[in-house]
Amino acid sequence: LKSIGAHQPNTLLTACHQYLLQNPKLSPPCKAFVLNAIDSVVSDTKIVNELDEQLVLLIINLATQEMTMTTKEADADWAESAKTVLVTLAKSRRFVSHVMDAVLQKFPPGLTTSPHRYIVLTMATVAEHNPLGLVPFLTDILSRTVPLLSHVRNDHLRSAWTRAICSFCECIRECETERPKEAEENDVEAGVVSKYEWGPSAERRDSEDVLKTSSDVRRDSEDVGNRAW
């Protein structure tokens, strides 16, 4: 499957998507296997940049649905495989916003109960792997998170939210450390542009100096000739 995915990624992703849709009663290990096959395709950065966007949106929605269908700890591999697909796609600047939109649909505003544990873990893992991609959604996430934290009683959910909040904090810190680098890079780019803007004008000044010098030499030569006569 991995070999097919490397050569015909859209075909394999379409087949996997259709297979999961048409076989909702597959066992969790079988679903995990298919989701892992999807992840093996989208984890290749060259391939993911060339994938059909509408197909990827279908895959994102499918993975989100599969992940939130799990209800037992025994289904952890199934949920983890779906989460991995989402996180892998969220590493791409092209698809991170689509992933976050799909995840936040499962975490609407006004909830007084926590969303599915793997929704929380997905947000945490995206923050760890693509902090710059998650930051634009962070205000919205926190506005939905704060009101429900006091209602979280389940230990597994508490653990998930603890990890998520820590990841959000690290995400902010990471972005703050990246900003000076970006500013420095912008300064360097501005310097390069300034240099190239300066170059032609300097050449013009050099040309004008050459012309002026030539004119002076010509006048001096004429004066010498007149005195000789």
CSV table of C-alpha atoms in Angstrom, one decimal:
chain,number,residue,atom,x,y,z
A,1,LEU,CA,0.0,0.0,0.0
A,2,LYS,CA,2.8,2.4,0.8
A,3,SER,CA,4.4,1.8,-2.6
A,4,ILE,CA,1.0,2.4,-4.3
A,5,GLY,CA,0.5,5.5,-2.3
A,6,ALA,CA,3.9,6.9,-3.3
A,7,HIS,CA,3.0,6.5,-7.0
A,8,GLN,CA,-0.7,7.0,-7.0
A,9,PRO,CA,-1.5,8.9,-3.8
A,10,ASN,CA,-4.9,10.3,-4.8
A,11,THR,CA,-6.0,6.9,-6.0
A,12,LEU,CA,-5.0,5.2,-2.7
A,13,LEU,CA,-6.5,7.9,-0.5
A,14,THR,CA,-9.8,7.8,-2.4
A,15,ALA,CA,-9.9,4.0,-2.1
A,16,CYS,CA,-9.2,4.2,1.7
A,17,HIS,CA,-11.8,6.8,2.1
A,18,GLN,CA,-14.5,4.9,0.3
A,19,TYR,CA,-13.6,1.6,2.0
A,20,LEU,CA,-14.0,3.1,5.5
A,21,LEU,CA,-17.3,4.8,4.5
A,22,GLN,CA,-18.7,1.6,3.0
A,23,ASN,CA,-17.6,-0.6,5.9
A,24,PRO,CA,-18.6,1.1,9.1
A,25,LYS,CA,-18.7,-2.1,11.1
A,26,LEU,CA,-15.0,-2.9,10.5
A,27,SER,CA,-13.2,-4.0,13.6
A,28,PRO,CA,-11.1,-1.2,15.3
A,29,PRO,CA,-7.8,-2.9,14.3
A,30,CYS,CA,-8.8,-3.0,10.7
A,31,LYS,CA,-9.8,0.7,10.8
A,32,ALA,CA,-6.5,1.5,12.4
A,33,PHE,CA,-4.7,-0.3,9.6
A,34,VAL,CA,-6.5,1.7,6.9
A,35,LEU,CA,-5.9,5.0,8.7
A,36,ASN,CA,-2.2,4.1,9.1
A,37,ALA,CA,-2.1,3.5,5.3
A,38,ILE,CA,-3.5,7.0,4.8
A,39,ASP,CA,-0.9,8.5,7.2
A,40,SER,CA,1.9,6.8,5.3
A,41,VAL,CA,0.8,8.7,2.2
A,42,VAL,CA,0.2,12.1,3.7
A,43,SER,CA,3.4,12.0,5.8
A,44,ASP,CA,5.5,12.5,2.6
A,45,THR,CA,5.9,16.3,2.3
A,46,LYS,CA,6.4,16.1,-1.4
A,47,ILE,CA,3.2,14.2,-1.9
A,48,VAL,CA,1.1,16.2,0.5
A,49,ASN,CA,1.8,19.4,-1.3
A,50,GLU,CA,0.5,17.9,-4.6
A,51,LEU,CA,-2.6,16.3,-3.2
A,52,ASP,CA,-6.1,17.3,-4.4
A,53,GLU,CA,-7.4,19.7,-1.8
A,54,GLN,CA,-11.0,18.5,-1.9
A,55,LEU,CA,-9.8,14.9,-1.4
A,56,VAL,CA,-7.7,16.0,1.6
A,57,LEU,CA,-10.8,17.8,3.1
A,58,LEU,CA,-12.7,14.5,2.8
A,59,ILE,CA,-9.8,12.7,4.6
A,60,ILE,CA,-9.8,15.3,7.4
A,61,ASN,CA,-13.5,14.9,8.0
A,62,LEU,CA,-13.3,11.1,7.9
A,63,ALA,CA,-10.4,11.0,10.3
A,64,THR,CA,-12.2,13.4,12.7
A,65,GLN,CA,-15.4,11.2,12.6
A,66,GLU,CA,-13.4,8.0,13.1
A,67,MET,CA,-11.5,9.5,16.0
A,68,THR,CA,-14.6,10.6,17.9
A,69,MET,CA,-16.5,7.3,17.3
A,70,THR,CA,-14.2,5.6,19.8
A,71,THR,CA,-15.7,5.0,23.2
A,72,LYS,CA,-13.4,2.4,24.9
A,73,GLU,CA,-9.8,2.3,25.9
A,74,ALA,CA,-9.6,-0.8,23.8
A,75,ASP,CA,-10.1,1.4,20.8
A,76,ALA,CA,-7.1,3.5,21.5
A,77,ASP,CA,-5.1,2.3,18.5
A,78,TRP,CA,-8.1,3.3,16.2
A,79,ALA,CA,-8.4,6.7,17.8
A,80,GLU,CA,-4.6,7.2,17.8
A,81,SER,CA,-4.3,6.4,14.1
A,82,ALA,CA,-7.0,8.9,13.2
A,83,LYS,CA,-5.3,11.5,15.4
A,84,THR,CA,-2.0,10.8,13.7
A,85,VAL,CA,-3.6,11.5,10.3
A,86,LEU,CA,-4.9,14.8,11.4
A,87,VAL,CA,-1.7,15.9,13.1
A,88,THR,CA,0.4,14.9,10.1
A,89,LEU,CA,-1.8,17.0,7.8
A,90,ALA,CA,-1.7,19.9,10.3
A,91,LYS,CA,2.1,20.0,10.0
A,92,SER,CA,1.5,21.3,6.5
A,93,ARG,CA,0.9,25.0,6.2
A,94,ARG,CA,-1.5,24.3,3.4
A,95,PHE,CA,-3.8,22.1,5.5
A,96,VAL,CA,-3.4,23.2,9.2
A,97,SER,CA,-6.4,25.6,9.1
A,98,HIS,CA,-8.6,22.8,7.6
A,99,VAL,CA,-7.6,20.4,10.3
A,100,MET,CA,-8.3,23.0,13.1
A,101,ASP,CA,-11.7,23.9,11.5
A,102,ALA,CA,-12.7,20.2,11.5
A,103,VAL,CA,-11.5,19.7,15.1
A,104,LEU,CA,-13.3,22.8,16.4
A,105,GLN,CA,-16.5,21.7,14.8
A,106,LYS,CA,-16.4,18.9,17.5
A,107,PHE,CA,-15.7,21.5,20.1
A,108,PRO,CA,-18.5,24.2,19.7
A,109,PRO,CA,-18.7,27.2,21.9
A,110,GLY,CA,-20.9,27.1,25.0
A,111,LEU,CA,-20.1,23.5,26.0
A,112,THR,CA,-20.2,22.7,29.7
A,113,THR,CA,-18.9,19.2,29.1
A,114,SER,CA,-15.6,18.4,27.6
A,115,PRO,CA,-15.3,17.3,23.9
A,116,HIS,CA,-14.0,13.9,23.1
A,117,ARG,CA,-10.7,13.2,24.7
A,118,TYR,CA,-8.9,12.8,21.4
A,119,ILE,CA,-10.2,16.2,20.2
A,120,VAL,CA,-8.3,17.6,23.1
A,121,LEU,CA,-5.2,15.5,22.5
A,122,THR,CA,-5.3,16.5,18.8
A,123,MET,CA,-5.2,20.2,19.6
A,124,ALA,CA,-2.4,19.5,22.0
A,125,THR,CA,-0.3,17.6,19.5
A,126,VAL,CA,-0.9,20.1,16.7
A,127,ALA,CA,0.3,22.8,19.1
A,128,GLU,CA,3.5,20.8,19.7
A,129,HIS,CA,4.2,20.1,16.0
A,130,ASN,CA,3.0,23.3,14.4
A,131,PRO,CA,2.8,26.2,17.0
A,132,LEU,CA,2.7,28.9,14.3
A,133,GLY,CA,-0.2,27.1,12.6
A,134,LEU,CA,-2.2,26.8,15.8
A,135,VAL,CA,-1.7,30.2,17.3
A,136,PRO,CA,-4.4,32.0,15.1
A,137,PHE,CA,-6.9,29.6,16.6
A,138,LEU,CA,-5.7,29.8,20.2
A,139,THR,CA,-8.0,32.7,21.4
A,140,ASP,CA,-11.0,30.9,20.1
A,141,ILE,CA,-9.9,27.6,21.7
A,142,LEU,CA,-9.3,29.2,25.1
A,143,SER,CA,-12.6,31.1,25.0
A,144,ARG,CA,-14.3,27.7,24.7
A,145,THR,CA,-12.0,25.9,27.1
A,146,VAL,CA,-12.0,28.1,30.2
A,147,PRO,CA,-15.8,27.9,31.0
A,148,LEU,CA,-15.8,24.1,31.0
A,149,LEU,CA,-12.7,23.3,32.9
A,150,SER,CA,-14.5,23.3,36.2
A,151,HIS,CA,-16.9,20.7,34.9
A,152,VAL,CA,-14.1,18.2,33.9
A,153,ARG,CA,-14.3,15.3,36.4
A,154,ASN,CA,-12.9,12.3,34.5
A,155,ASP,CA,-9.2,11.6,35.2
A,156,HIS,CA,-8.5,10.8,31.5
A,157,LEU,CA,-10.0,14.1,30.4
A,158,ARG,CA,-8.2,16.0,33.1
A,159,SER,CA,-4.9,14.5,32.0
A,160,ALA,CA,-5.7,15.4,28.3
A,161,TRP,CA,-6.6,19.0,29.2
A,162,THR,CA,-3.5,19.3,31.4
A,163,ARG,CA,-1.3,18.3,28.5
A,164,ALA,CA,-3.3,20.6,26.1
A,165,ILE,CA,-2.9,23.7,28.3
A,166,CYS,CA,0.8,23.0,28.7
A,167,SER,CA,1.1,22.6,25.0
A,168,PHE,CA,-0.7,25.9,24.4
A,169,CYS,CA,1.7,27.7,26.7
A,170,GLU,CA,4.7,26.2,25.0
A,171,CYS,CA,3.1,27.1,21.7
A,172,ILE,CA,2.9,30.8,22.7
A,173,ARG,CA,6.5,30.7,24.0
A,174,GLU,CA,7.7,29.1,20.8
A,175,CYS,CA,6.0,31.8,18.7
A,176,GLU,CA,7.5,34.6,20.9
A,177,THR,CA,11.0,33.2,20.3
A,178,GLU,CA,10.4,32.9,16.6
A,179,ARG,CA,9.3,36.5,16.2
A,180,PRO,CA,12.8,38.0,16.8
A,181,LYS,CA,14.2,35.6,14.2
A,182,GLU,CA,11.5,36.7,11.7
A,183,ALA,CA,12.3,40.4,12.4
A,184,GLU,CA,16.0,39.7,12.0
A,185,GLU,CA,15.3,38.0,8.7
A,186,ASN,CA,13.2,40.9,7.5
A,187,ASP,CA,16.0,43.3,8.4
A,188,VAL,CA,18.4,41.2,6.4
A,189,GLU,CA,16.0,41.1,3.5
A,190,ALA,CA,15.5,44.9,3.7
A,191,GLY,CA,19.3,45.3,3.7
A,192,VAL,CA,19.7,43.2,0.6
A,193,VAL,CA,16.9,45.1,-1.2
A,194,SER,CA,18.5,48.4,-0.1
A,195,LYS,CA,21.8,47.1,-1.5
A,196,TYR,CA,20.4,46.2,-4.8
A,197,GLU,CA,18.5,49.5,-5.0
A,198,TRP,CA,21.8,51.3,-4.2
A,199,GLY,CA,23.7,49.4,-6.8
A,200,PRO,CA,22.3,50.9,-10.0
A,201,SER,CA,22.4,54.5,-8.7
A,202,ALA,CA,26.0,54.0,-7.7
A,203,GLU,CA,26.8,52.8,-11.2
A,204,ARG,CA,25.0,55.9,-12.5
A,205,ARG,CA,27.1,58.1,-10.3
A,206,ASP,CA,30.3,56.3,-11.5
A,207,SER,CA,29.2,56.8,-15.1
A,208,GLU,CA,28.6,60.5,-14.5
A,209,ASP,CA,32.1,60.8,-12.8
A,210,VAL,CA,33.7,59.1,-15.8
A,211,LEU,CA,31.9,61.5,-18.3
A,212,LYS,CA,32.9,64.5,-16.2
A,213,THR,CA,36.5,63.4,-16.1
A,214,SER,CA,36.5,62.7,-19.8
A,215,SER,CA,35.1,66.2,-20.5
A,216,ASP,CA,37.7,67.8,-18.2
A,217,VAL,CA,40.5,65.9,-20.0
A,218,ARG,CA,39.2,67.0,-23.4
A,219,ARG,CA,39.1,70.7,-22.3
A,220,ASP,CA,42.6,70.5,-20.9
A,221,SER,CA,43.8,69.0,-24.2
A,222,GLU,CA,42.2,71.7,-26.2
A,223,ASP,CA,43.8,74.4,-24.0
A,224,VAL,CA,47.2,72.9,-24.4
A,225,GLY,CA,46.7,72.8,-28.2
A,226,ASN,CA,45.7,76.5,-28.3
A,227,ARG,CA,48.6,77.6,-26.2
A,228,ALA,CA,51.0,75.6,-28.5
A,229,TRP,CA,49.7,77.6,-31.5
